[in-house]
DNA sequence: CCAAATTACTTCTATTTTGTAGAACATCTA
DNA sequence: TAGATGTTCTACAAAATAGAAGTAATTTGG
């Protein structure tokens, strides 16, 4: 079982943001979700590159949304998790949990 | 706050393995710890490259151990976390926790 | 009422940082 | 000197990052 089976750090974040937005997410909104949720600044290029990679790997799917009636009309590309994406998330976090199990960080919190 | 403040996926794993071994860890043993703990196969090159990078970033420190009295004698290079490493781990996992908060994976477990 | 400005979004191009593998090399003991 | 245990080196693939360029709609001003 070498690397291919685990998600990269940012891949996890993006996949989680997609899931949070429950099939309503698209590039720009996914970016906002991550920024608001974590305080982390992300470039728009990083978002789309990662979404594309995740889709190519079969972890998520996308489709064209209806062009919206708001000003600024380019149509949105929506994203949603595939079951494989959910499994990959659970597997990746599960692996980290295994590593965290019983670990104490000096001056920090003990984790399980 | 752009990327520099978060650890990569494998960086987290290696840092956690170092902490698990409580200043007793060295390249080969860190590798074994990861493999036993997660079932994930890792090349020795991956381990050392990552350890070196983490040390250069100030997340851990290393020193030469006494050459051991067991057969096969090249002396070990030991590793331990620096406070910055602990902080980075807590920060990275904390960020992931923020993203996981309230997320449900279909057919999977809900995570706080 | 039409052209230009504005807005919201996605694609593209380029580069740096992480992750990965395994061969080569070093050094000890039997 | 053969075998065991460890680290270093070399090379390359994949992930992460930034921002400019491109696309397509709406509004606004003359």
Short mmCIF file of C-alpha atoms (C1' of nucleotides) in Angstrom, two decimals:
data_model
loop_
_atom_site.label_atom_id
_atom_site.label_comp_id
_atom_site.label_asym_id
_atom_site.label_seq_id
_atom_site.Cartn_x
_atom_site.Cartn_y
_atom_site.Cartn_z
CA UNK A 1 0.00 0.00 0.00
CA UNK A 2 2.12 2.92 -1.11
CA UNK A 3 1.17 6.55 -1.35
CA UNK A 4 -1.61 6.55 -3.95
CA UNK A 5 -4.16 5.58 -1.37
CA UNK A 6 -3.88 8.70 0.76
CA UNK A 7 -4.92 12.25 0.05
CA UNK A 8 -2.56 15.21 0.12
CA UNK A 9 -3.11 17.83 2.79
CA UNK A 10 -4.84 20.36 0.57
CA UNK A 11 -6.77 17.64 -1.21
CA UNK A 12 -8.37 16.76 2.11
CA UNK A 13 -9.30 20.37 2.74
CA UNK A 14 -10.85 20.83 -0.69
CA UNK A 15 -12.77 17.57 -0.54
CA UNK A 16 -14.15 18.52 2.86
CA UNK A 17 -15.19 21.92 1.59
CA UNK A 18 -17.02 20.28 -1.32
CA UNK A 19 -18.85 17.99 1.06
CA UNK A 20 -19.72 20.89 3.38
CA UNK A 21 -21.43 22.68 0.53
CA UNK A 22 -23.56 19.69 -0.27
CA UNK A 23 -23.53 19.77 -4.08
CA UNK A 24 -23.99 23.55 -4.13
CA UNK A 25 -20.29 24.33 -4.23
CA UNK A 26 -18.34 25.73 -7.18
CA UNK A 27 -14.81 27.07 -7.47
CA UNK A 28 -15.28 30.51 -5.99
CA UNK A 29 -17.62 29.44 -3.21
CA UNK A 30 -15.40 26.54 -2.24
CA UNK A 31 -12.54 28.96 -1.92
CA UNK A 32 -14.60 31.26 0.29
CA UNK A 33 -15.70 28.36 2.44
CA UNK A 34 -12.09 27.34 3.08
CA UNK A 35 -10.98 30.88 3.80
CA UNK A 36 -13.82 31.61 6.18
CA UNK A 37 -13.59 28.28 7.92
CA UNK A 38 -9.84 28.20 8.44
CA UNK A 39 -8.57 31.74 8.03
CA UNK A 40 -6.19 30.38 5.44
CA UNK A 41 -5.69 32.34 2.25
CA UNK A 42 -5.87 30.30 -0.93
CA UNK A 43 -5.32 31.32 -4.53
CA UNK A 44 -8.01 30.50 -7.01
CA UNK A 45 -5.52 28.58 -9.12
CA UNK A 46 -4.83 26.24 -6.22
CA UNK A 47 -8.52 25.49 -5.89
CA UNK A 48 -9.19 24.61 -9.50
CA UNK A 49 -5.99 22.63 -9.96
CA UNK A 50 -6.89 20.52 -6.95
CA UNK A 51 -10.53 20.08 -7.95
CA UNK A 52 -9.43 18.89 -11.36
CA UNK A 53 -6.94 16.44 -9.90
CA UNK A 54 -9.53 15.05 -7.52
CA UNK A 55 -12.06 14.66 -10.29
CA UNK A 56 -9.55 12.87 -12.51
CA UNK A 57 -8.89 10.46 -9.66
CA UNK A 58 -12.59 9.75 -9.35
CA UNK A 59 -13.07 11.33 -5.94
CA UNK A 60 -15.57 13.88 -7.13
CA UNK A 61 -17.78 14.77 -10.06
CA UNK A 62 -18.75 18.09 -11.64
CA UNK A 63 -21.42 19.55 -13.91
CA UNK A 64 -22.37 22.86 -15.44
CA UNK A 65 -24.87 24.87 -13.44
CA UNK A 66 -27.50 27.08 -15.06
CA UNK A 67 -26.04 30.48 -15.71
CA UNK A 68 -27.20 32.57 -12.84
CA UNK A 69 -29.37 35.66 -13.07
CA UNK A 70 -26.89 37.68 -11.04
CA UNK A 71 -24.51 40.12 -12.55
CA UNK A 72 -21.34 38.47 -13.83
CA UNK A 73 -22.67 35.73 -15.86
CA UNK A 74 -20.21 32.96 -16.56
CA UNK A 75 -21.88 29.72 -15.57
CA UNK A 76 -20.74 27.87 -12.53
CA UNK A 77 -19.19 24.48 -12.46
CA UNK A 78 -20.60 22.59 -9.50
CA UNK A 79 -18.90 19.80 -7.59
CA UNK A 80 -19.99 16.91 -5.41
CA UNK A 81 -18.27 14.03 -3.69
CA UNK A 82 -18.32 10.55 -5.10
CA UNK A 83 -18.41 7.65 -2.65
CA UNK A 84 -14.72 7.05 -3.42
CA UNK A 85 -14.01 10.57 -2.21
CA UNK A 86 -15.75 9.94 1.07
CA UNK A 87 -13.83 6.74 1.53
CA UNK A 88 -10.53 8.44 0.79
CA UNK A 89 -11.30 11.13 3.37
CA UNK A 90 -12.17 8.60 6.03
CA UNK A 91 -9.11 6.54 5.21
CA UNK A 92 -6.76 9.52 5.32
CA UNK A 93 -8.08 10.90 8.56
CA UNK A 94 -8.17 7.40 10.03
CA UNK A 95 -4.52 6.97 9.26
CA UNK A 96 -3.70 10.26 10.93
CA UNK A 97 -5.79 9.27 13.93
CA UNK A 98 -3.74 6.11 14.23
CA UNK A 99 -0.60 8.20 14.36
CA UNK A 100 -2.09 10.66 16.85
CA UNK A 101 -3.39 7.98 19.16
CA UNK A 102 -1.88 8.53 22.58
CA UNK A 103 0.43 11.32 21.44
CA UNK A 104 0.94 14.25 23.73
CA UNK A 105 2.35 17.55 22.65
CA UNK A 106 4.23 19.43 25.36
CA UNK A 107 2.16 22.35 26.54
CA UNK A 108 -0.60 21.19 24.27
CA UNK A 109 -3.67 18.99 24.42
CA UNK A 110 -3.58 15.24 24.68
CA UNK A 111 -5.46 13.66 21.85
CA UNK A 112 -7.54 10.62 22.78
CA UNK B 1 -1.55 33.34 6.12
CA UNK B 2 -0.63 31.36 3.04
CA UNK B 3 0.60 27.82 2.80
CA UNK B 4 3.88 27.89 4.71
CA UNK B 5 2.09 27.55 8.00
CA UNK B 6 0.67 24.09 7.43
CA UNK B 7 2.38 20.74 7.22
CA UNK B 8 2.15 18.41 4.26
CA UNK B 9 0.42 15.08 4.73
CA UNK B 10 3.56 12.99 5.03
CA UNK B 11 5.25 15.64 7.13
CA UNK B 12 2.51 15.24 9.71
CA UNK B 13 2.95 11.49 9.74
CA UNK B 14 6.72 11.69 10.17
CA UNK B 15 6.53 14.34 12.86
CA UNK B 16 3.99 12.26 14.76
CA UNK B 17 6.19 9.18 14.50
CA UNK B 18 9.12 11.16 15.89
CA UNK B 19 7.03 12.31 18.82
CA UNK B 20 5.73 8.80 19.43
CA UNK B 21 9.25 7.54 19.83
CA UNK B 22 10.05 10.17 22.40
CA UNK B 23 13.60 11.13 21.39
CA UNK B 24 14.54 7.49 20.81
CA UNK B 25 13.66 7.51 17.13
CA UNK B 26 16.07 7.36 14.22
CA UNK B 27 15.53 6.88 10.48
CA UNK B 28 15.00 3.14 10.37
CA UNK B 29 12.92 2.94 13.53
CA UNK B 30 10.73 5.85 12.48
CA UNK B 31 10.06 4.04 9.26
CA UNK B 32 9.10 0.87 11.11
CA UNK B 33 6.84 2.81 13.46
CA UNK B 34 4.94 4.30 10.55
CA UNK B 35 4.62 0.99 8.75
CA UNK B 36 3.44 -0.89 11.81
CA UNK B 37 1.09 1.81 12.92
CA UNK B 38 -0.59 2.48 9.60
CA UNK B 39 0.12 -0.49 7.36
CA UNK B 40 1.51 1.94 4.86
CA UNK B 41 4.73 1.07 3.06
CA UNK B 42 7.33 3.83 2.96
CA UNK B 43 10.70 3.95 1.28
CA UNK B 44 13.69 4.86 3.38
CA UNK B 45 14.47 7.73 1.04
CA UNK B 46 11.08 9.28 1.74
CA UNK B 47 11.77 9.17 5.46
CA UNK B 48 15.15 10.85 5.40
CA UNK B 49 14.19 13.45 2.84
CA UNK B 50 11.24 14.47 4.98
CA UNK B 51 13.21 14.42 8.24
CA UNK B 52 15.82 16.66 6.69
CA UNK B 53 13.26 19.10 5.40
CA UNK B 54 11.50 19.25 8.76
CA UNK B 55 14.76 19.86 10.53
CA UNK B 56 15.71 22.64 8.14
CA UNK B 57 12.36 24.28 8.85
CA UNK B 58 13.07 24.15 12.55
CA UNK B 59 10.36 21.62 13.45
CA UNK B 60 12.76 19.04 14.80
CA UNK B 61 16.36 18.57 15.85
CA UNK B 62 18.79 15.69 15.47
CA UNK B 63 22.03 14.40 17.00
CA UNK B 64 24.40 11.50 16.61
CA UNK B 65 23.74 8.57 18.91
CA UNK B 66 26.48 6.36 20.34
CA UNK B 67 27.27 3.59 17.93
CA UNK B 68 25.40 0.60 19.22
CA UNK B 69 26.93 -2.66 20.40
CA UNK B 70 24.63 -4.67 18.14
CA UNK B 71 25.78 -6.12 14.88
CA UNK B 72 25.67 -3.61 12.04
CA UNK B 73 27.22 -0.65 13.50
CA UNK B 74 26.71 2.60 11.70
CA UNK B 75 25.76 5.14 14.32
CA UNK B 76 22.22 6.33 14.53
CA UNK B 77 20.98 9.81 14.00
CA UNK B 78 18.29 10.51 16.53
CA UNK B 79 15.43 12.95 16.17
CA UNK B 80 13.16 14.85 18.51
CA UNK B 81 10.44 17.44 18.12
CA UNK B 82 11.07 21.09 18.77
CA UNK B 83 8.24 23.16 20.23
CA UNK B 84 7.66 24.66 16.78
CA UNK B 85 7.04 21.15 15.49
CA UNK B 86 4.43 20.49 18.12
CA UNK B 87 2.75 23.75 17.34
CA UNK B 88 2.72 23.01 13.63
CA UNK B 89 1.13 19.62 14.28
CA UNK B 90 -1.58 21.08 16.49
CA UNK B 91 -2.21 23.86 14.00
CA UNK B 92 -2.47 21.48 11.04
CA UNK B 93 -4.78 19.04 12.75
CA UNK B 94 -6.80 21.90 14.19
CA UNK B 95 -7.36 23.28 10.73
CA UNK B 96 -8.52 19.87 9.51
CA UNK B 97 -10.82 19.58 12.51
CA UNK B 98 -12.38 22.88 11.55
CA UNK B 99 -13.10 21.51 8.11
CA UNK B 100 -14.45 18.23 9.47
CA UNK B 101 -16.73 19.89 11.99
CA UNK B 102 -20.27 18.73 11.32
CA UNK B 103 -19.38 16.87 8.12
CA UNK B 104 -21.09 13.62 7.45
CA UNK B 105 -19.88 11.08 4.95
CA UNK B 106 -22.62 8.98 3.40
CA UNK B 107 -22.53 5.49 4.82
CA UNK B 108 -19.76 6.59 7.11
CA UNK B 109 -19.36 8.00 10.59
CA UNK B 110 -20.33 11.47 11.61
CA UNK B 111 -17.36 13.33 12.96
CA UNK B 112 -18.20 15.73 15.77
"C1'" DC C 1 -30.70 51.06 -27.32
"C1'" DC C 2 -26.10 49.89 -27.93
"C1'" DA C 3 -21.31 49.94 -26.58
"C1'" DA C 4 -18.34 50.01 -22.79
"C1'" DA C 5 -17.56 49.13 -18.02
"C1'" DT C 6 -18.26 46.01 -14.40
"C1'" DT C 7 -18.77 41.69 -12.24
"C1'" DA C 8 -18.34 36.72 -11.42
"C1'" DC C 9 -16.32 32.91 -12.76
"C1'" DT C 10 -13.09 29.43 -15.00
"C1'" DT C 11 -8.77 28.22 -17.60
"C1'" DC C 12 -4.11 28.48 -18.51
"C1'" DT C 13 0.91 28.91 -17.67
"C1'" DA C 14 4.74 28.62 -14.73
"C1'" DT C 15 7.17 27.46 -10.75
"C1'" DT C 16 8.20 25.74 -6.03
"C1'" DT C 17 7.52 22.40 -2.55
"C1'" DT C 18 6.44 17.64 -1.16
"C1'" DG C 19 6.55 12.96 -1.78
"C1'" DT C 20 8.71 8.65 -3.51
"C1'" DA C 21 12.06 5.07 -4.73
"C1'" DG C 22 16.09 2.68 -4.52
"C1'" DA C 23 21.09 2.46 -5.32
"C1'" DA C 24 25.33 3.68 -3.23
"C1'" DC C 25 28.01 4.20 0.62
"C1'" DA C 26 29.63 3.72 5.62
"C1'" DT C 27 30.70 1.13 9.70
"C1'" DC C 28 30.20 -2.13 13.01
"C1'" DT C 29 30.44 -7.53 14.52
"C1'" DA C 30 30.88 -12.43 13.87
"C1'" DT D 1 35.46 -10.66 4.41
"C1'" DA D 2 30.58 -11.49 4.70
"C1'" DG D 3 26.52 -9.92 6.75
"C1'" DA D 4 23.80 -6.61 9.30
"C1'" DT D 5 22.19 -1.99 10.20
"C1'" DG D 6 22.13 2.61 9.09
"C1'" DT D 7 22.47 6.98 6.40
"C1'" DT D 8 23.31 9.71 2.15
"C1'" DC D 9 22.80 10.62 -2.59
"C1'" DT D 10 20.52 10.98 -7.11
"C1'" DA D 11 16.54 11.29 -9.88
"C1'" DC D 12 12.01 12.00 -10.76
"C1'" DA D 13 6.79 12.30 -10.06
"C1'" DA D 14 3.01 14.41 -7.83
"C1'" DA D 15 0.94 18.12 -5.15
"C1'" DA D 16 0.59 22.88 -4.03
"C1'" DT D 17 0.65 27.69 -5.19
"C1'" DA D 18 0.15 32.19 -7.64
"C1'" DG D 19 -1.71 35.19 -10.68
"C1'" DA D 20 -2.60 36.58 -15.47
"C1'" DA D 21 -5.64 35.71 -19.19
"C1'" DG D 22 -9.95 34.50 -21.01
"C1'" DT D 23 -15.25 34.01 -21.01
"C1'" DA D 24 -19.86 35.44 -20.46
"C1'" DA D 25 -23.29 37.60 -18.34
"C1'" DT D 26 -25.47 42.45 -16.48
"C1'" DT D 27 -25.58 47.27 -15.82
"C1'" DT D 28 -25.01 51.95 -17.11
"C1'" DG D 29 -24.26 56.20 -19.68
"C1'" DG D 30 -24.62 58.87 -23.77
#
